[in-house]
Coordinates of C-alpha atoms in Angstrom, one line a residue:
M1 CA 56.3 -104.1 128.1
S2 CA 55.9 -100.3 128.4
I3 CA 55.2 -98.5 131.6
K4 CA 51.8 -97.6 130.3
S5 CA 50.8 -101.2 129.5
F6 CA 52.1 -102.3 132.9
A7 CA 50.1 -99.7 134.7
A8 CA 47.0 -100.7 132.7
K9 CA 47.4 -104.3 133.9
L10 CA 47.6 -103.2 137.6
F11 CA 44.5 -100.9 137.2
A12 CA 42.6 -103.7 135.3
H13 CA 43.2 -106.1 138.3
K14 CA 41.9 -103.4 140.7
I15 CA 38.7 -102.8 138.7
Y16 CA 38.1 -106.5 138.3
Q17 CA 38.2 -107.1 142.0
K18 CA 35.8 -104.1 142.6
T19 CA 33.4 -105.5 140.0
Q20 CA 33.5 -109.0 141.6
K21 CA 32.2 -107.6 144.9
W22 CA 28.9 -106.1 143.7
A23 CA 28.4 -108.9 141.1
A24 CA 28.5 -111.5 144.0
E25 CA 25.6 -109.7 145.7
P26 CA 23.3 -108.8 142.9
V27 CA 20.0 -108.6 144.7
A28 CA 21.3 -106.5 147.6
T29 CA 23.2 -104.3 145.1
Q30 CA 20.0 -103.5 143.2
Q31 CA 18.0 -102.9 146.4
K32 CA 20.6 -100.4 147.5
V33 CA 20.5 -98.6 144.1
L34 CA 16.7 -98.3 144.3
Q35 CA 16.9 -96.9 147.8
Q36 CA 19.5 -94.4 146.8
L37 CA 17.5 -93.3 143.8
I38 CA 14.3 -92.8 145.8
A39 CA 16.1 -90.9 148.5
Q40 CA 17.8 -88.5 146.1
A41 CA 14.6 -87.8 144.1
S42 CA 12.0 -87.7 146.8
T43 CA 11.7 -83.9 146.8
T44 CA 11.5 -83.7 143.0
Q45 CA 8.2 -83.0 141.3
F46 CA 8.1 -86.6 140.0
G47 CA 8.9 -87.9 143.5
K48 CA 6.1 -85.9 145.1
D49 CA 3.6 -86.9 142.4
H50 CA 4.4 -90.6 143.0
H51 CA 4.8 -90.4 146.8
F52 CA 8.4 -91.5 146.9
E53 CA 8.4 -90.9 150.7
S54 CA 6.2 -94.0 151.2
I55 CA 8.2 -96.3 148.9
K56 CA 10.0 -98.9 151.0
T57 CA 10.2 -102.0 148.7
E58 CA 10.5 -102.9 145.1
K59 CA 6.8 -103.9 145.1
D60 CA 5.9 -100.4 146.5
F61 CA 7.8 -98.9 143.6
A62 CA 6.1 -101.0 141.0
K63 CA 2.7 -100.1 142.4
Q64 CA 3.3 -96.3 142.5
V65 CA 5.5 -95.8 139.4
P66 CA 3.8 -97.0 136.2
I67 CA 5.7 -98.2 133.1
R68 CA 6.3 -95.3 130.7
D69 CA 7.9 -94.7 127.3
Y70 CA 9.2 -91.4 126.2
E71 CA 5.8 -90.2 125.1
A72 CA 4.3 -90.9 128.5
L73 CA 7.2 -89.2 130.3
K74 CA 7.3 -86.3 127.9
P75 CA 5.2 -83.8 130.0
Y76 CA 7.9 -84.0 132.7
V77 CA 10.7 -83.9 130.2
D78 CA 9.2 -80.8 128.5
R79 CA 9.4 -79.0 131.8
V80 CA 13.1 -80.0 132.2
V81 CA 13.8 -78.8 128.6
Q82 CA 12.1 -75.5 129.4
G83 CA 14.7 -75.0 132.2
E84 CA 12.8 -76.0 135.3
A85 CA 14.8 -77.6 138.1
D86 CA 14.0 -80.5 140.4
I87 CA 11.4 -82.1 138.1
L88 CA 12.7 -85.6 137.3
W89 CA 16.0 -85.4 139.2
K90 CA 17.4 -82.9 141.6
G91 CA 18.6 -79.7 140.0
K92 CA 19.1 -79.5 136.2
P93 CA 20.8 -82.0 133.9
L94 CA 24.3 -81.3 132.6
Y95 CA 23.3 -82.3 129.0
F96 CA 20.5 -83.6 126.9
A97 CA 21.3 -86.4 124.6
K98 CA 19.2 -85.6 121.5
T99 CA 17.8 -88.6 119.6
S100 CA 15.3 -89.2 116.9
G101 CA 11.7 -89.7 118.1
T102 CA 9.0 -91.6 116.3
T103 CA 5.9 -89.6 117.1
S104 CA 7.1 -86.6 118.9
G105 CA 10.0 -85.4 116.8
A106 CA 13.3 -85.1 118.7
K107 CA 13.7 -86.8 122.0
Y108 CA 15.7 -85.1 124.8
I109 CA 17.2 -87.7 127.2
P110 CA 18.7 -86.0 130.3
L111 CA 22.3 -86.7 131.4
T112 CA 23.1 -85.6 135.0
K113 CA 26.3 -85.1 137.0
E114 CA 25.4 -88.3 138.7
S115 CA 24.7 -90.4 135.6
M116 CA 27.4 -89.1 133.2
P117 CA 30.4 -90.7 135.0
Y118 CA 28.9 -94.1 134.6
H119 CA 28.9 -93.8 130.8
I120 CA 32.6 -93.1 130.9
E121 CA 33.5 -95.7 133.5
A122 CA 31.6 -98.5 131.8
A123 CA 33.4 -98.1 128.5
R124 CA 36.7 -97.9 130.3
N125 CA 36.0 -101.0 132.5
A126 CA 35.1 -103.1 129.5
I127 CA 38.6 -102.6 128.1
L128 CA 40.1 -103.2 131.6
H129 CA 38.2 -106.5 132.0
Y130 CA 39.6 -107.6 128.6
I131 CA 43.1 -106.7 129.7
H132 CA 42.7 -108.6 133.0
E133 CA 41.4 -111.8 131.4
T134 CA 43.7 -111.9 128.4
G135 CA 46.8 -110.2 129.7
K136 CA 46.9 -108.2 126.5
A137 CA 47.8 -104.6 127.1
D138 CA 50.2 -103.6 124.4
F139 CA 47.4 -101.9 122.4
V140 CA 47.4 -99.0 124.9
D141 CA 50.6 -97.8 123.2
G142 CA 48.9 -97.7 119.8
K143 CA 46.3 -95.4 118.3
M144 CA 42.6 -95.8 119.0
I145 CA 39.7 -94.6 117.0
F146 CA 36.1 -94.1 118.1
L147 CA 33.7 -93.6 115.2
Q148 CA 31.1 -91.3 116.7
G149 CA 28.9 -88.3 116.2
S150 CA 30.1 -84.7 116.2
P151 CA 31.2 -83.3 119.6
L152 CA 29.8 -79.9 118.6
L153 CA 27.0 -79.1 121.0
E154 CA 24.0 -76.8 120.9
E155 CA 22.3 -75.2 123.9
K156 CA 18.7 -75.1 125.0
N157 CA 17.6 -73.0 127.9
G158 CA 21.1 -73.1 129.4
I159 CA 21.6 -76.8 129.0
K160 CA 24.0 -78.2 126.3
L161 CA 22.7 -80.9 124.0
G162 CA 24.0 -83.2 121.3
R163 CA 24.3 -86.8 120.3
L164 CA 25.5 -89.1 123.2
S165 CA 28.7 -90.1 121.3
G166 CA 29.5 -86.4 120.7
I167 CA 28.9 -85.6 124.4
V168 CA 31.1 -88.5 125.5
A169 CA 33.9 -87.1 123.3
H170 CA 34.2 -84.3 125.8
F171 CA 35.1 -86.8 128.6
V172 CA 37.9 -88.7 127.0
P173 CA 40.5 -89.2 129.8
K174 CA 43.7 -87.2 129.4
Y175 CA 45.8 -90.3 129.3
L176 CA 44.0 -91.3 126.1
Q177 CA 44.0 -87.9 124.4
K178 CA 47.4 -88.4 122.7
N179 CA 46.4 -91.9 121.4
R180 CA 42.8 -91.0 120.4
M181 CA 41.7 -90.4 116.8
P182 CA 40.4 -88.8 114.7
S183 CA 41.4 -85.2 115.3
W184 CA 38.9 -82.8 116.8
D185 CA 38.4 -81.0 113.5
T186 CA 37.7 -84.2 111.6
N187 CA 35.4 -85.4 114.4
C188 CA 33.3 -82.2 114.0
I189 CA 32.5 -82.9 110.4
E190 CA 28.7 -83.4 110.2
D191 CA 28.3 -85.1 106.9
W192 CA 29.0 -88.8 107.5
E193 CA 30.5 -89.7 104.1
T194 CA 32.8 -86.6 104.1
K195 CA 33.8 -87.5 107.7
V196 CA 34.7 -91.1 106.9
N197 CA 36.8 -90.0 103.9
A198 CA 38.6 -87.6 106.2
I199 CA 39.2 -90.3 108.8
V200 CA 40.6 -92.6 106.2
E201 CA 43.1 -89.9 105.1
E202 CA 44.0 -89.1 108.7
T203 CA 44.5 -92.6 110.0
F204 CA 45.9 -94.5 107.0
H205 CA 49.6 -94.2 108.0
E206 CA 49.0 -94.4 111.8
N207 CA 49.6 -97.3 114.2
M208 CA 45.9 -98.1 114.7
A209 CA 45.5 -100.7 117.5
V210 CA 41.9 -100.3 118.6
I211 CA 38.9 -99.5 116.5
S212 CA 35.4 -98.9 117.9
G213 CA 31.9 -98.1 116.5
I214 CA 28.7 -99.6 115.2
P215 CA 29.6 -102.4 112.9
S216 CA 27.7 -101.1 109.9
W217 CA 29.5 -97.8 110.0
V218 CA 32.9 -99.3 110.8
Q219 CA 32.4 -101.5 107.7
M220 CA 32.1 -98.3 105.6
Y221 CA 35.4 -97.1 107.1
F222 CA 37.1 -100.5 106.4
E223 CA 35.8 -100.6 102.8
K224 CA 37.3 -97.1 102.1
L225 CA 40.6 -98.1 103.7
H226 CA 40.7 -101.2 101.4
Q227 CA 39.9 -99.1 98.3
K228 CA 42.7 -96.7 99.2
G229 CA 45.3 -99.2 100.2
G230 CA 44.4 -102.1 97.9
K231 CA 45.0 -104.6 100.7
P232 CA 43.2 -105.9 103.8
V233 CA 42.8 -103.6 106.8
G234 CA 44.9 -106.0 108.9
E235 CA 47.9 -105.4 106.6
I236 CA 47.3 -101.6 106.6
F237 CA 47.1 -101.6 110.4
K238 CA 49.5 -104.5 111.4
N239 CA 48.9 -103.9 115.2
F240 CA 45.1 -103.7 114.9
N241 CA 43.9 -106.5 117.2
L242 CA 40.8 -105.2 119.1
F243 CA 37.4 -104.2 117.8
I244 CA 34.9 -102.6 120.2
Y245 CA 31.3 -102.4 119.1
G246 CA 27.8 -101.9 120.2
G247 CA 24.3 -101.1 118.9
V248 CA 23.8 -104.3 116.8
N249 CA 24.8 -107.9 116.9
Y250 CA 28.2 -108.4 115.3
E251 CA 27.7 -112.0 114.2
P252 CA 25.9 -111.2 110.8
Y253 CA 28.9 -108.9 110.0
R254 CA 31.7 -111.2 111.3
A255 CA 32.5 -113.0 108.0
K256 CA 32.5 -109.7 106.1
F257 CA 34.7 -108.1 108.7
E258 CA 37.2 -111.0 108.7
N259 CA 37.4 -110.7 104.9
L260 CA 38.0 -107.0 105.0
I261 CA 40.6 -107.3 107.9
G262 CA 42.2 -110.4 106.4
R263 CA 42.4 -112.1 109.8
K264 CA 40.6 -112.6 113.1
V265 CA 40.7 -109.9 115.8
D266 CA 39.4 -109.9 119.3
S267 CA 36.2 -108.0 120.0
I268 CA 34.4 -106.5 122.9
E269 CA 30.6 -105.9 122.8
L270 CA 29.0 -103.0 124.6
F271 CA 25.4 -102.1 125.4
P272 CA 25.3 -98.3 125.7
A273 CA 22.3 -96.0 125.1
S274 CA 21.5 -92.4 125.7
E275 CA 19.4 -93.6 128.7
G276 CA 22.3 -95.4 130.3
F277 CA 25.2 -97.8 129.8
F278 CA 23.7 -101.1 130.7
A279 CA 26.2 -103.8 130.1
Y280 CA 29.5 -104.8 128.5
Q281 CA 31.3 -108.0 127.6
D282 CA 33.5 -108.9 130.6
S283 CA 34.8 -112.2 129.2
Q284 CA 36.1 -113.5 126.0
K285 CA 35.2 -117.0 127.1
E286 CA 31.6 -116.6 128.3
K287 CA 28.5 -115.7 126.3
G288 CA 26.7 -112.4 127.0
M289 CA 27.5 -109.0 128.6
L290 CA 27.8 -108.3 132.3
L291 CA 24.7 -106.4 133.4
L292 CA 25.9 -103.3 135.4
L293 CA 23.9 -103.5 138.6
N294 CA 25.9 -100.9 140.5
S295 CA 25.8 -98.0 138.1
G296 CA 22.9 -95.9 139.2
I297 CA 20.3 -97.9 137.4
F298 CA 17.5 -100.0 138.9
Y299 CA 16.3 -102.7 136.5
E300 CA 13.0 -104.3 136.1
F301 CA 12.0 -106.9 133.5
I302 CA 8.7 -107.8 131.8
K303 CA 8.4 -111.0 129.8
S304 CA 7.9 -110.1 126.2
D305 CA 4.9 -112.4 125.8
E306 CA 3.3 -110.7 128.8
F307 CA 4.1 -107.1 127.8
Y308 CA 0.7 -106.4 126.4
T309 CA -1.3 -108.2 129.1
D310 CA -3.0 -106.7 132.1
P311 CA -4.2 -109.5 134.3
D312 CA -5.2 -107.5 137.4
G313 CA -5.5 -104.0 136.1
S314 CA -2.1 -102.8 137.1
G315 CA -0.2 -103.7 133.9
P316 CA 2.1 -106.7 133.2
R317 CA 4.1 -108.3 136.0
R318 CA 7.5 -106.6 136.6
Y319 CA 10.3 -108.9 137.6
T320 CA 13.4 -107.9 139.6
I321 CA 16.9 -109.2 139.1
G322 CA 16.4 -112.0 141.6
E323 CA 13.4 -113.3 139.7
V324 CA 14.6 -113.6 136.1
E325 CA 15.2 -116.8 134.3
L326 CA 17.7 -118.0 131.6
N327 CA 16.8 -117.7 127.9
V328 CA 13.5 -115.8 128.4
N329 CA 12.8 -112.7 126.3
Y330 CA 12.4 -109.7 128.6
V331 CA 11.5 -106.1 127.9
L332 CA 14.1 -103.9 129.8
I333 CA 12.7 -101.3 132.2
I334 CA 15.0 -98.8 133.9
S335 CA 14.9 -96.2 136.6
T336 CA 18.0 -94.0 136.7
N337 CA 20.0 -91.3 138.4
A338 CA 19.3 -89.2 135.3
G339 CA 15.5 -89.1 136.2
L340 CA 14.0 -91.8 134.1
W341 CA 11.5 -93.7 136.1
G342 CA 9.9 -97.1 135.1
Y343 CA 11.2 -96.2 131.6
N344 CA 10.8 -98.6 128.7
I345 CA 13.8 -98.1 126.4
G346 CA 12.3 -100.5 123.9
D347 CA 15.1 -103.1 124.0
T348 CA 14.6 -106.8 124.8
V349 CA 17.2 -109.0 126.5
Q350 CA 17.8 -112.6 127.4
F351 CA 19.9 -113.8 130.3
K352 CA 22.7 -116.2 129.4
S353 CA 24.1 -116.4 132.9
L354 CA 22.8 -115.8 136.4
K355 CA 26.1 -116.0 138.2
P356 CA 27.0 -113.3 137.3
Y357 CA 24.1 -111.8 135.4
R358 CA 25.0 -111.7 131.7
V359 CA 22.6 -110.6 129.0
I360 CA 22.4 -110.5 125.2
V361 CA 20.3 -108.0 123.4
S362 CA 17.6 -110.0 121.6
G363 CA 15.8 -107.2 119.8
R364 CA 13.3 -104.4 120.1
I365 CA 9.8 -104.8 121.5
K366 CA 8.5 -102.7 118.6
H367 CA 10.7 -104.5 116.0
Y368 CA 9.2 -107.8 115.4
I369 CA 7.1 -109.7 112.8
S370 CA 3.8 -111.0 114.0
A371 CA 1.6 -110.5 111.0
F372 CA 0.4 -114.1 111.4
G373 CA 0.9 -114.6 115.1
E374 CA 4.5 -115.8 114.8
H375 CA 6.2 -113.0 116.9
V376 CA 9.6 -113.4 115.3
I377 CA 12.2 -111.3 117.1
G378 CA 15.6 -109.9 116.1
K379 CA 17.7 -112.5 117.7
E380 CA 15.9 -115.2 115.8
V381 CA 16.5 -113.7 112.3
E382 CA 20.1 -113.0 113.2
S383 CA 20.7 -116.6 114.4
A384 CA 18.9 -118.1 111.4
L385 CA 21.1 -116.0 109.0
Q386 CA 24.2 -117.0 110.8
E387 CA 23.3 -120.7 110.6
A388 CA 22.5 -120.4 106.9
I389 CA 25.9 -119.0 106.0
I390 CA 28.0 -121.3 108.1
G391 CA 30.4 -123.3 106.0
T392 CA 29.8 -121.1 102.9
S393 CA 31.7 -118.1 101.5
I394 CA 28.5 -115.9 101.7
R395 CA 29.1 -112.6 103.3
I396 CA 26.4 -110.1 104.3
N397 CA 26.7 -106.3 104.3
E398 CA 23.3 -105.6 105.7
F399 CA 19.8 -107.0 105.9
T400 CA 16.2 -106.5 107.1
V401 CA 13.1 -108.6 107.1
A402 CA 9.4 -107.7 106.5
P403 CA 6.2 -109.6 105.9
Q404 CA 4.5 -109.8 102.5
I405 CA 0.8 -110.2 103.4
T406 CA -0.7 -109.7 100.0
P407 CA 1.5 -111.3 97.3
V408 CA 0.5 -111.2 93.7
E409 CA 0.2 -114.9 93.8
G410 CA 0.6 -117.8 96.2
L411 CA 0.7 -117.8 100.0
P412 CA 2.0 -114.9 102.1
Y413 CA 5.7 -115.0 103.2
H414 CA 8.5 -113.3 105.1
E415 CA 10.7 -111.4 102.7
W416 CA 14.4 -111.0 103.5
F417 CA 16.1 -108.0 101.9
I418 CA 19.8 -108.7 101.9
E419 CA 22.8 -106.8 100.6
F420 CA 25.4 -109.4 99.8
D421 CA 29.1 -108.6 99.5
S422 CA 29.3 -108.7 95.7
E423 CA 33.1 -108.8 95.7
G424 CA 34.7 -112.2 95.3
S425 CA 32.4 -115.0 96.1
G426 CA 30.4 -113.3 98.8
E427 CA 27.0 -113.9 97.1
P428 CA 25.2 -117.3 97.2
E429 CA 25.7 -119.4 94.0
D430 CA 22.1 -120.5 94.1
L431 CA 19.6 -118.0 95.7
E432 CA 16.8 -120.6 96.0
N433 CA 19.1 -123.0 97.9
F434 CA 20.2 -120.3 100.2
A435 CA 16.5 -119.3 100.8
E436 CA 15.7 -122.9 101.6
A437 CA 18.6 -123.1 104.2
L438 CA 17.4 -119.8 105.6
D439 CA 13.9 -121.0 106.0
N440 CA 14.9 -124.2 107.6
A441 CA 17.0 -122.3 110.1
M442 CA 14.1 -119.9 110.9
R443 CA 11.8 -122.9 111.5
K444 CA 14.3 -124.1 114.2
Q445 CA 14.4 -120.7 115.8
N446 CA 10.7 -120.1 116.1
M447 CA 8.1 -122.9 116.6
Y448 CA 5.2 -120.6 115.7
Y449 CA 6.8 -119.8 112.4
D450 CA 7.4 -123.6 111.8
D451 CA 3.7 -124.3 112.5
L452 CA 2.7 -121.7 109.9
I453 CA 4.9 -123.3 107.3
V454 CA 3.6 -126.8 108.1
G455 CA 0.0 -125.6 108.2
K456 CA 0.5 -123.9 104.8
V457 CA -0.5 -120.5 106.2
L458 CA 2.9 -119.2 104.9
Q459 CA 5.2 -120.2 102.1
K460 CA 8.9 -120.4 102.6
V461 CA 11.0 -117.2 102.8
V462 CA 11.7 -115.1 99.8
V463 CA 15.2 -113.5 99.5
T464 CA 15.4 -110.2 97.6
K465 CA 18.9 -108.9 96.8
V466 CA 19.5 -105.2 97.6
V467 CA 21.8 -103.3 95.3
K468 CA 25.3 -102.4 96.5
N469 CA 25.1 -99.5 99.1
G470 CA 21.3 -99.8 98.9
F471 CA 21.0 -99.6 102.7
Q472 CA 23.4 -96.6 102.9
E473 CA 21.3 -94.8 100.3
Y474 CA 18.1 -95.5 102.2
M475 CA 19.6 -94.2 105.5
K476 CA 20.9 -91.1 103.6
S477 CA 17.4 -90.5 102.2
I478 CA 15.9 -90.4 105.7
G479 CA 18.7 -88.3 107.1
K480 CA 20.1 -91.1 109.3
L481 CA 23.4 -92.0 107.6
G482 CA 26.2 -92.7 110.2
G483 CA 26.5 -91.9 113.9
Q484 CA 24.4 -94.1 116.2
N485 CA 21.8 -94.9 113.6
K486 CA 21.1 -98.5 112.4
I487 CA 18.7 -100.4 110.3
P488 CA 16.0 -102.3 112.2
R489 CA 16.5 -106.1 111.7
L490 CA 12.8 -106.6 111.1
S491 CA 9.5 -104.7 110.9
N492 CA 5.8 -105.7 111.0
D493 CA 5.1 -103.6 107.9
R494 CA 6.8 -102.7 104.6
K495 CA 7.6 -99.0 105.1
I496 CA 11.4 -99.6 105.1
V497 CA 11.6 -102.2 102.4
D498 CA 9.4 -100.4 100.0
L499 CA 12.0 -97.6 99.9
L500 CA 15.0 -99.9 99.4
K501 CA 16.7 -100.0 96.0
R502 CA 16.6 -103.5 94.5
E503 CA 18.4 -105.2 91.7

């Protein structure tokens, strides 16, 4: 054991003990976070407008601070972008994380000197919890790669801006700099395909031990490695044993990855976003990710099936951490030390443990299919697909689902657009049998969908094969290839699928 790996184990134990303390007192921890947020922002413009000085309890906060998405908060954000201080948070932000907006063009998410450290600590602590639980620390002596956006930053009214992953690249601890890949020059390449090719060349002969990124984009890296080396990634990188990912559920990709790697590797799931780092997988044995209750974020939760209700004129009920239940779909609402207040990030979660509080990401409140009242969510289509391929050699590269409301003939249906792994035996031998298995799995996942099938409102699912690299070509066509971008698992319309290239 090297000195570095020994030190990592000692540090991992220390961080684990620290985490256990706040995790043991979740309600008190969250109440303290809210009080600190209110106190620090009471003299900001937002704090004055919402009478922060009179907020004493979580219920007071819910009454005085309405739920907002980016569009609703934009008048305040615009003032921050223009260079004004003390608007959403004290002073000015350190950075803006620039993301794609739906109706307002670019979105500028503030990152402050108070919020930025938590992004870095959470990623670090995820790895340390893995070391503490498994005792595996040898990988700290190998090379690590983080597939991310360019670290080159722009500037707007004196505040630097860029993609979150690019900003985070500026905060890599010194003790990781020698092990970290790719090089700065390669990381600065803007074109994603050019960048991945350069990363392949740069890493091919290195001792890669940890690889991190969104699964769909790591898959592209692995495929190019395989093309270059003519053998599984696990043989090219003999010491590669830890995959760290976030952004999408790994399960639909797992079979494909294990085929590309040639063996199983451990994995750690993260739940980061420009708005905050919310959770990470703290155990290889338990399901879900530890919700970070002591990281400058106050959480509220709205049941998905209540989100569009307004029973008493004050909006849907907002639940706090002590009120949530297992296996209920909640819209995640956050208030943060970056100045986001009652902010709907659009993600939905389910709790899989209450001691400690662990969540899974179940989908997006805007990404669902309910063309016939079924309200199918992302977790359900992912689970159905996983069930349909169990025990088969079918491997999935990518997929999305959309309703077909006006078919040329017959009843409406849900159409699954799937890019199968065409190499080897990755495609189903009988597409109709596969569609049947998929439909049966969906009926188990969603009782409303089952009712529609039984009642002959819908016919069974239709599977449409997407040509090889069809999803990549689609993402390229809309300027979102690589980085943090990902394909929505489902949509309530056909805007995406109508652009996909089919066989």
